[in-house]
């Protein structure tokens, strides 16, 4: 296994020009998973003990952090992140914070799930980043308040132990805890600023909720669907196609580079569990001159099952939501959309219900992970 790259120490003071020119980052193996702290899924930073210089909500902004060297306010330099005031000791004889002093923020995940990796991004925090960070997780049903989450009866599990981080860097941490989490507590020791937080993992839905729904989108990210692979990710991630809601702009879908051969592009998905699909939607919203020309959809049952076409190659229109009712329900655990020859789609919806076997396996996994 390749070690996760780590960064420590200050970055150089900003010297002008591109502020990202000396930004320290790496390719982390867990970023193939969905961001469970995505605002589009309903994630939020619901509390923080201090946000004197910059608001906690900035942690989950989807775009990368921006830096304006001339932007100051009444409290000081305005940063695009979450930044707390400088901690002080108890007296002039002991002016330094203690080893236990730290600031914290509570994050509600947009979709509960198993966390595979976390990125604590300190972009533009060059000399005012925390010395170390730690992250804990808990699983609490319903919609608990910050006070309830901080109660003595809530058990927190360490996902990232107290670890040094670097300034102006993407600090990545692999997580190997096989549990389902609904909330995180992000700690910075002793104080400072974090620009962005990304929490990569696998959604684990509540089987009781899906059972009540009956018919639902069995490939949706929020219901436990997952992108396994795609032929091309040049312009945008394939995971966009199973995000909630309709696309709101062109880069909120999946778009491939222009092909110069006789091939075609595709995405392969894993469904929430074994399901019977009875209808589907292929949306090309905001893809006007670059939507796919044609598309087909196939399913298979099991990792080694044969692919069966449930929607034959069909002409697509730009910026249009296409709906199809299947002549008979199709059962499977995986799905694939093929587009011809290239271009993109914004969303794929597969409406159906869990089979008895699918519901049983999903319930067993949910219980196994502490849900």
Short mmCIF file of N, CA and C in Angstrom, two decimals, residues 153-296:
data_model
loop_
_atom_site.label_atom_id
_atom_site.label_comp_id
_atom_site.label_asym_id
_atom_site.label_seq_id
_atom_site.Cartn_x
_atom_site.Cartn_y
_atom_site.Cartn_z
N UNK A 153 -23.83 11.24 26.79
CA UNK A 153 -24.27 9.91 26.38
C UNK A 153 -23.92 9.58 24.93
N UNK A 154 -23.34 10.52 24.19
CA UNK A 154 -22.98 10.29 22.79
C UNK A 154 -21.55 9.76 22.72
N UNK A 155 -21.39 8.63 22.04
CA UNK A 155 -20.08 8.02 21.89
C UNK A 155 -19.42 8.48 20.60
N UNK A 156 -18.21 8.98 20.71
CA UNK A 156 -17.44 9.43 19.55
C UNK A 156 -16.30 8.46 19.28
N UNK A 157 -16.11 8.14 18.00
CA UNK A 157 -15.05 7.23 17.57
C UNK A 157 -13.99 8.00 16.81
N UNK A 158 -12.73 7.77 17.12
CA UNK A 158 -11.63 8.47 16.45
C UNK A 158 -11.47 7.96 15.01
N UNK A 159 -11.55 8.87 14.06
CA UNK A 159 -11.31 8.55 12.65
C UNK A 159 -9.91 8.98 12.23
N UNK A 160 -9.51 10.16 12.68
CA UNK A 160 -8.15 10.66 12.44
C UNK A 160 -7.58 11.05 13.79
N UNK A 161 -6.57 10.34 14.29
CA UNK A 161 -5.96 10.73 15.56
C UNK A 161 -5.25 12.07 15.41
N UNK A 162 -4.95 12.69 16.52
CA UNK A 162 -4.26 13.98 16.47
C UNK A 162 -3.02 13.88 15.60
N UNK A 163 -3.00 14.66 14.51
CA UNK A 163 -1.95 14.52 13.50
C UNK A 163 -1.47 15.89 13.06
N UNK A 164 -0.17 16.07 12.87
CA UNK A 164 0.33 17.36 12.38
C UNK A 164 -0.12 17.62 10.94
N UNK A 165 -0.31 18.89 10.62
CA UNK A 165 -0.70 19.27 9.26
C UNK A 165 0.19 20.42 8.80
N UNK A 166 0.17 20.65 7.51
CA UNK A 166 0.94 21.74 6.93
C UNK A 166 0.05 22.88 6.49
N UNK A 167 0.64 24.05 6.40
CA UNK A 167 -0.08 25.20 5.91
C UNK A 167 -0.16 25.22 4.40
N UNK A 168 -1.22 25.83 3.86
CA UNK A 168 -1.43 25.96 2.41
C UNK A 168 -1.24 24.61 1.72
N UNK A 169 -1.99 23.60 2.22
CA UNK A 169 -1.81 22.24 1.72
C UNK A 169 -3.10 21.43 1.85
N UNK A 170 -3.23 20.42 1.01
CA UNK A 170 -4.31 19.44 1.13
C UNK A 170 -3.78 18.30 2.00
N UNK A 171 -4.24 18.24 3.23
CA UNK A 171 -3.77 17.23 4.18
C UNK A 171 -4.75 16.05 4.17
N UNK A 172 -4.31 14.93 3.62
CA UNK A 172 -5.19 13.77 3.44
C UNK A 172 -4.93 12.68 4.47
N UNK A 173 -6.02 12.03 4.89
CA UNK A 173 -5.92 10.96 5.89
C UNK A 173 -6.82 9.81 5.48
N UNK A 174 -6.26 8.60 5.35
CA UNK A 174 -7.08 7.41 5.11
C UNK A 174 -7.75 7.00 6.41
N UNK A 175 -8.97 6.47 6.31
CA UNK A 175 -9.72 6.04 7.48
C UNK A 175 -10.05 4.57 7.33
N UNK A 176 -9.82 3.79 8.37
CA UNK A 176 -10.06 2.34 8.32
C UNK A 176 -10.97 1.93 9.46
N UNK A 177 -12.13 2.57 9.57
CA UNK A 177 -13.11 2.25 10.61
C UNK A 177 -14.39 1.80 9.93
N UNK A 178 -14.74 0.53 10.07
CA UNK A 178 -15.91 -0.01 9.40
C UNK A 178 -17.17 0.24 10.24
N UNK A 179 -17.60 1.49 10.27
CA UNK A 179 -18.81 1.89 10.97
C UNK A 179 -19.55 2.92 10.15
N UNK A 180 -20.84 3.04 10.42
CA UNK A 180 -21.67 4.04 9.77
C UNK A 180 -21.71 5.28 10.65
N UNK A 181 -21.46 6.45 10.03
CA UNK A 181 -21.44 7.70 10.78
C UNK A 181 -22.42 8.71 10.20
N UNK A 182 -23.00 9.51 11.07
CA UNK A 182 -23.92 10.57 10.65
C UNK A 182 -23.33 11.96 10.88
N UNK A 183 -22.43 12.10 11.86
CA UNK A 183 -21.85 13.39 12.21
C UNK A 183 -20.35 13.24 12.49
N UNK A 184 -19.61 14.33 12.24
CA UNK A 184 -18.19 14.38 12.56
C UNK A 184 -17.91 15.55 13.49
N UNK A 185 -16.88 15.41 14.29
CA UNK A 185 -16.36 16.52 15.07
C UNK A 185 -14.93 16.76 14.63
N UNK A 186 -14.69 17.93 14.04
CA UNK A 186 -13.37 18.30 13.52
C UNK A 186 -12.69 19.18 14.56
N UNK A 187 -11.51 18.77 15.00
CA UNK A 187 -10.78 19.50 16.04
C UNK A 187 -9.49 20.06 15.46
N UNK A 188 -9.20 21.33 15.77
CA UNK A 188 -7.91 21.89 15.41
C UNK A 188 -7.18 22.29 16.68
N UNK A 189 -5.91 21.87 16.74
CA UNK A 189 -5.10 22.02 17.95
C UNK A 189 -3.97 23.01 17.69
N UNK A 190 -3.80 24.07 18.44
CA UNK A 190 -4.78 24.55 19.42
C UNK A 190 -5.82 25.48 18.81
N UNK A 191 -5.50 26.10 17.66
CA UNK A 191 -6.39 27.09 17.05
C UNK A 191 -5.93 27.28 15.61
N UNK A 192 -6.55 28.23 14.90
CA UNK A 192 -6.11 28.54 13.54
C UNK A 192 -7.23 28.45 12.53
N UNK A 193 -6.86 28.08 11.31
CA UNK A 193 -7.85 28.09 10.24
C UNK A 193 -7.74 26.91 9.31
N UNK A 194 -8.90 26.45 8.85
CA UNK A 194 -9.02 25.39 7.85
C UNK A 194 -9.90 25.92 6.73
N UNK A 195 -9.46 25.76 5.49
CA UNK A 195 -10.20 26.31 4.36
C UNK A 195 -11.37 25.42 3.94
N UNK A 196 -11.13 24.14 3.77
CA UNK A 196 -12.16 23.23 3.27
C UNK A 196 -12.02 21.87 3.96
N UNK A 197 -13.16 21.18 4.05
CA UNK A 197 -13.20 19.81 4.57
C UNK A 197 -13.90 18.93 3.55
N UNK A 198 -13.29 17.82 3.19
CA UNK A 198 -13.89 16.83 2.30
C UNK A 198 -13.89 15.47 3.01
N UNK A 199 -15.03 14.79 2.96
CA UNK A 199 -15.18 13.51 3.67
C UNK A 199 -15.62 12.47 2.64
N UNK A 200 -14.69 11.62 2.22
CA UNK A 200 -14.96 10.66 1.16
C UNK A 200 -15.37 9.31 1.75
N UNK A 201 -16.42 8.72 1.17
CA UNK A 201 -16.86 7.43 1.69
C UNK A 201 -18.01 6.84 0.90
N UNK A 202 -18.61 5.80 1.48
CA UNK A 202 -19.73 5.09 0.87
C UNK A 202 -21.01 5.34 1.66
N UNK A 203 -22.05 5.74 0.95
CA UNK A 203 -23.33 5.98 1.60
C UNK A 203 -23.93 4.65 2.08
N UNK A 204 -24.44 4.65 3.30
CA UNK A 204 -25.16 3.49 3.85
C UNK A 204 -26.54 3.99 4.28
N UNK A 205 -27.56 3.78 3.44
CA UNK A 205 -28.88 4.34 3.74
C UNK A 205 -29.59 3.56 4.84
N UNK A 206 -30.64 4.15 5.37
CA UNK A 206 -31.48 3.51 6.38
C UNK A 206 -32.47 2.59 5.66
N UNK A 207 -32.38 1.28 5.83
CA UNK A 207 -33.27 0.36 5.09
C UNK A 207 -34.74 0.56 5.46
N UNK A 208 -35.02 0.96 6.68
CA UNK A 208 -36.42 1.19 7.08
C UNK A 208 -37.02 2.34 6.28
N UNK A 209 -36.24 3.36 6.02
CA UNK A 209 -36.71 4.51 5.24
C UNK A 209 -36.99 4.10 3.79
N UNK A 210 -36.07 3.33 3.21
CA UNK A 210 -36.27 2.89 1.83
C UNK A 210 -37.48 1.96 1.71
N UNK A 211 -37.70 1.14 2.74
CA UNK A 211 -38.85 0.25 2.71
C UNK A 211 -40.16 1.03 2.71
N UNK A 212 -40.21 2.10 3.48
CA UNK A 212 -41.41 2.94 3.51
C UNK A 212 -41.62 3.63 2.17
N UNK A 213 -40.52 4.06 1.54
CA UNK A 213 -40.65 4.73 0.25
C UNK A 213 -41.23 3.80 -0.80
N UNK A 214 -40.87 2.53 -0.74
CA UNK A 214 -41.37 1.58 -1.74
C UNK A 214 -40.62 1.72 -3.04
N UNK A 215 -41.10 2.59 -3.92
CA UNK A 215 -40.44 2.87 -5.19
C UNK A 215 -39.58 4.12 -5.03
N UNK A 216 -38.30 4.03 -5.38
CA UNK A 216 -37.39 5.16 -5.24
C UNK A 216 -36.28 5.02 -6.27
N UNK A 217 -35.40 6.00 -6.33
CA UNK A 217 -34.28 5.98 -7.26
C UNK A 217 -33.18 5.08 -6.69
N UNK A 218 -33.03 3.89 -7.25
CA UNK A 218 -32.14 2.88 -6.66
C UNK A 218 -30.67 3.12 -6.99
N UNK A 219 -30.37 4.11 -7.83
CA UNK A 219 -28.97 4.42 -8.14
C UNK A 219 -28.56 5.74 -7.52
N UNK A 220 -29.48 6.48 -6.90
CA UNK A 220 -29.17 7.79 -6.33
C UNK A 220 -28.10 7.67 -5.25
N UNK A 221 -27.20 8.63 -5.22
CA UNK A 221 -26.14 8.64 -4.23
C UNK A 221 -26.70 8.65 -2.81
N UNK A 222 -27.72 9.44 -2.56
CA UNK A 222 -28.28 9.55 -1.22
C UNK A 222 -28.97 8.26 -0.78
N UNK A 223 -29.32 7.38 -1.71
CA UNK A 223 -29.95 6.10 -1.37
C UNK A 223 -28.97 4.93 -1.36
N UNK A 224 -27.69 5.23 -1.56
CA UNK A 224 -26.68 4.18 -1.50
C UNK A 224 -26.12 3.75 -2.84
N UNK A 225 -26.53 4.40 -3.93
CA UNK A 225 -25.94 4.09 -5.23
C UNK A 225 -24.51 4.60 -5.30
N UNK A 226 -23.75 4.07 -6.23
CA UNK A 226 -22.33 4.43 -6.31
C UNK A 226 -21.82 4.28 -7.73
N UNK A 227 -20.98 5.21 -8.15
CA UNK A 227 -20.27 5.06 -9.42
C UNK A 227 -19.06 4.18 -9.19
N UNK A 228 -18.94 3.12 -9.95
CA UNK A 228 -17.79 2.22 -9.82
C UNK A 228 -16.66 2.59 -10.78
N UNK A 229 -17.02 3.02 -11.99
CA UNK A 229 -15.99 3.32 -12.98
C UNK A 229 -16.64 4.10 -14.12
N UNK A 230 -15.81 4.74 -14.91
CA UNK A 230 -16.28 5.48 -16.08
C UNK A 230 -15.17 5.51 -17.11
N UNK A 231 -15.55 5.65 -18.36
CA UNK A 231 -14.56 5.62 -19.43
C UNK A 231 -13.73 6.89 -19.50
N UNK A 232 -14.31 8.03 -19.06
CA UNK A 232 -13.63 9.30 -19.21
C UNK A 232 -14.15 10.29 -18.18
N UNK A 233 -13.24 11.00 -17.54
CA UNK A 233 -13.62 11.99 -16.52
C UNK A 233 -12.94 13.32 -16.80
N UNK A 234 -12.80 13.66 -18.07
CA UNK A 234 -11.97 14.80 -18.44
C UNK A 234 -12.52 16.11 -17.90
N UNK A 235 -13.82 16.35 -18.05
CA UNK A 235 -14.38 17.63 -17.66
C UNK A 235 -15.07 17.63 -16.30
N UNK A 236 -15.64 16.52 -15.90
CA UNK A 236 -16.41 16.51 -14.65
C UNK A 236 -16.59 15.08 -14.16
N UNK A 237 -16.81 14.92 -12.84
CA UNK A 237 -16.91 13.57 -12.26
C UNK A 237 -18.22 12.88 -12.61
N UNK A 238 -18.15 11.56 -12.79
CA UNK A 238 -19.34 10.78 -13.11
C UNK A 238 -20.32 10.75 -11.94
N UNK A 239 -19.83 10.96 -10.71
CA UNK A 239 -20.71 10.96 -9.54
C UNK A 239 -21.77 12.04 -9.63
N UNK A 240 -21.50 13.09 -10.41
CA UNK A 240 -22.51 14.14 -10.59
C UNK A 240 -23.84 13.58 -11.09
N UNK A 241 -23.79 12.50 -11.85
CA UNK A 241 -25.02 11.99 -12.49
C UNK A 241 -25.99 11.37 -11.49
N UNK A 242 -25.54 11.12 -10.25
CA UNK A 242 -26.45 10.54 -9.25
C UNK A 242 -26.61 11.46 -8.03
N UNK A 243 -26.25 12.74 -8.22
CA UNK A 243 -26.46 13.72 -7.16
C UNK A 243 -27.95 14.08 -7.08
N UNK A 244 -28.40 14.63 -5.94
CA UNK A 244 -29.81 15.03 -5.82
C UNK A 244 -30.16 16.19 -6.76
N UNK A 245 -31.43 16.27 -7.12
CA UNK A 245 -31.93 17.40 -7.90
C UNK A 245 -31.46 17.41 -9.33
N UNK A 246 -31.98 18.38 -10.07
CA UNK A 246 -31.55 18.56 -11.45
C UNK A 246 -30.28 19.38 -11.50
N UNK A 247 -29.51 19.19 -12.53
CA UNK A 247 -28.30 19.98 -12.73
C UNK A 247 -28.66 21.45 -12.88
N UNK A 248 -27.83 22.33 -12.33
CA UNK A 248 -28.09 23.77 -12.38
C UNK A 248 -27.15 24.51 -13.30
N UNK A 249 -26.11 23.83 -13.78
CA UNK A 249 -25.18 24.42 -14.74
C UNK A 249 -24.42 23.31 -15.44
N UNK A 250 -23.67 23.66 -16.47
CA UNK A 250 -23.10 22.64 -17.34
C UNK A 250 -22.14 21.71 -16.61
N UNK A 251 -21.34 22.25 -15.67
CA UNK A 251 -20.35 21.40 -15.02
C UNK A 251 -20.93 20.61 -13.86
N UNK A 252 -22.26 20.65 -13.68
CA UNK A 252 -22.92 19.87 -12.63
C UNK A 252 -23.41 18.54 -13.18
N UNK A 253 -22.92 18.14 -14.33
CA UNK A 253 -23.24 16.85 -14.91
C UNK A 253 -21.95 16.10 -15.21
N UNK A 254 -22.03 15.18 -16.14
CA UNK A 254 -20.84 14.42 -16.58
C UNK A 254 -20.61 14.71 -18.04
N UNK A 255 -19.40 15.18 -18.37
CA UNK A 255 -19.06 15.48 -19.76
C UNK A 255 -17.68 14.92 -20.08
N UNK A 256 -17.58 14.22 -21.20
CA UNK A 256 -16.31 13.62 -21.62
C UNK A 256 -15.62 14.51 -22.65
N UNK A 257 -14.35 14.24 -22.88
CA UNK A 257 -13.62 14.95 -23.93
C UNK A 257 -14.14 14.51 -25.29
N UNK A 258 -13.84 15.23 -26.32
CA UNK A 258 -14.28 14.87 -27.67
C UNK A 258 -13.51 13.66 -28.17
N UNK A 259 -14.24 12.67 -28.64
CA UNK A 259 -13.61 11.47 -29.19
C UNK A 259 -13.19 11.71 -30.63
N UNK A 260 -12.05 11.12 -30.99
CA UNK A 260 -11.57 11.16 -32.38
C UNK A 260 -11.38 9.75 -32.92
N UNK A 261 -12.16 8.79 -32.34
CA UNK A 261 -12.09 7.42 -32.80
C UNK A 261 -13.51 6.91 -32.98
N UNK A 262 -13.68 5.61 -33.15
CA UNK A 262 -15.00 5.02 -33.37
C UNK A 262 -15.58 4.40 -32.10
N UNK A 263 -15.06 4.77 -30.93
CA UNK A 263 -15.54 4.21 -29.68
C UNK A 263 -16.69 5.01 -29.08
N UNK A 264 -16.98 4.72 -27.81
CA UNK A 264 -18.04 5.45 -27.10
C UNK A 264 -17.71 5.48 -25.62
N UNK A 265 -18.43 6.29 -24.87
CA UNK A 265 -18.16 6.46 -23.44
C UNK A 265 -19.25 5.81 -22.59
N UNK A 266 -18.94 5.58 -21.31
CA UNK A 266 -19.87 4.84 -20.44
C UNK A 266 -19.58 5.13 -18.97
N UNK A 267 -20.58 4.87 -18.12
CA UNK A 267 -20.43 4.87 -16.66
C UNK A 267 -21.01 3.57 -16.13
N UNK A 268 -20.33 2.95 -15.16
CA UNK A 268 -20.85 1.75 -14.51
C UNK A 268 -21.19 2.09 -13.05
N UNK A 269 -22.38 1.65 -12.62
CA UNK A 269 -22.89 1.96 -11.28
C UNK A 269 -23.15 0.69 -10.48
N UNK A 270 -23.07 0.83 -9.16
CA UNK A 270 -23.56 -0.20 -8.25
C UNK A 270 -24.83 0.35 -7.60
N UNK A 271 -25.91 -0.41 -7.64
CA UNK A 271 -27.18 0.03 -7.08
C UNK A 271 -27.16 -0.06 -5.55
N UNK A 272 -28.15 0.53 -4.91
CA UNK A 272 -28.25 0.49 -3.45
C UNK A 272 -28.22 -0.94 -2.94
N UNK A 273 -28.87 -1.83 -3.65
CA UNK A 273 -28.91 -3.27 -3.40
C UNK A 273 -29.63 -3.88 -4.59
N UNK A 274 -29.80 -5.19 -4.60
CA UNK A 274 -30.53 -5.82 -5.71
C UNK A 274 -31.93 -5.21 -5.79
N UNK A 275 -32.29 -4.78 -6.99
CA UNK A 275 -33.54 -4.02 -7.17
C UNK A 275 -34.26 -4.45 -8.43
N UNK A 276 -35.55 -4.14 -8.47
CA UNK A 276 -36.35 -4.30 -9.69
C UNK A 276 -36.62 -2.91 -10.25
N UNK A 277 -36.08 -2.61 -11.42
CA UNK A 277 -36.20 -1.29 -12.04
C UNK A 277 -37.39 -1.30 -12.99
N UNK A 278 -38.25 -0.30 -12.86
CA UNK A 278 -39.44 -0.25 -13.70
C UNK A 278 -39.51 0.99 -14.58
N UNK A 279 -38.70 2.01 -14.29
CA UNK A 279 -38.70 3.23 -15.11
C UNK A 279 -37.35 3.92 -14.93
N UNK A 280 -37.01 4.80 -15.88
CA UNK A 280 -35.74 5.50 -15.78
C UNK A 280 -35.81 6.86 -16.45
N UNK A 281 -34.89 7.73 -16.05
CA UNK A 281 -34.75 9.06 -16.64
C UNK A 281 -33.29 9.28 -17.03
N UNK A 282 -33.09 9.89 -18.18
CA UNK A 282 -31.77 10.38 -18.59
C UNK A 282 -31.94 11.86 -18.87
N UNK A 283 -31.26 12.68 -18.09
CA UNK A 283 -31.40 14.13 -18.19
C UNK A 283 -30.14 14.72 -18.80
N UNK A 284 -30.31 15.63 -19.76
CA UNK A 284 -29.17 16.33 -20.36
C UNK A 284 -29.24 17.83 -20.06
N UNK A 285 -29.81 18.21 -18.91
CA UNK A 285 -29.96 19.61 -18.55
C UNK A 285 -28.64 20.37 -18.66
N UNK A 286 -28.69 21.54 -19.31
CA UNK A 286 -27.56 22.46 -19.50
C UNK A 286 -26.48 21.94 -20.44
N UNK A 287 -26.66 20.75 -20.96
CA UNK A 287 -25.75 20.24 -21.98
C UNK A 287 -26.43 20.48 -23.32
N UNK A 288 -26.07 21.57 -23.98
CA UNK A 288 -26.81 22.02 -25.16
C UNK A 288 -26.09 21.69 -26.47
N UNK A 289 -24.82 22.01 -26.55
CA UNK A 289 -24.06 21.68 -27.76
C UNK A 289 -23.12 20.52 -27.52
N UNK A 290 -23.23 19.90 -26.35
CA UNK A 290 -22.28 18.85 -25.98
C UNK A 290 -22.96 17.66 -25.31
N UNK A 291 -24.28 17.54 -25.44
CA UNK A 291 -24.95 16.38 -24.86
C UNK A 291 -24.63 15.14 -25.70
N UNK A 292 -24.81 13.97 -25.07
CA UNK A 292 -24.62 12.72 -25.82
C UNK A 292 -25.63 12.65 -26.96
N UNK A 293 -25.24 12.02 -28.06
CA UNK A 293 -26.16 11.89 -29.18
C UNK A 293 -27.19 10.80 -28.96
N UNK A 294 -26.73 9.67 -28.43
CA UNK A 294 -27.60 8.53 -28.15
C UNK A 294 -27.17 7.92 -26.81
N UNK A 295 -28.04 7.14 -26.21
CA UNK A 295 -27.69 6.46 -24.96
C UNK A 295 -28.43 5.13 -24.88
N UNK A 296 -27.83 4.18 -24.18
CA UNK A 296 -28.49 2.92 -23.85
C UNK A 296 -28.20 2.62 -22.38
#
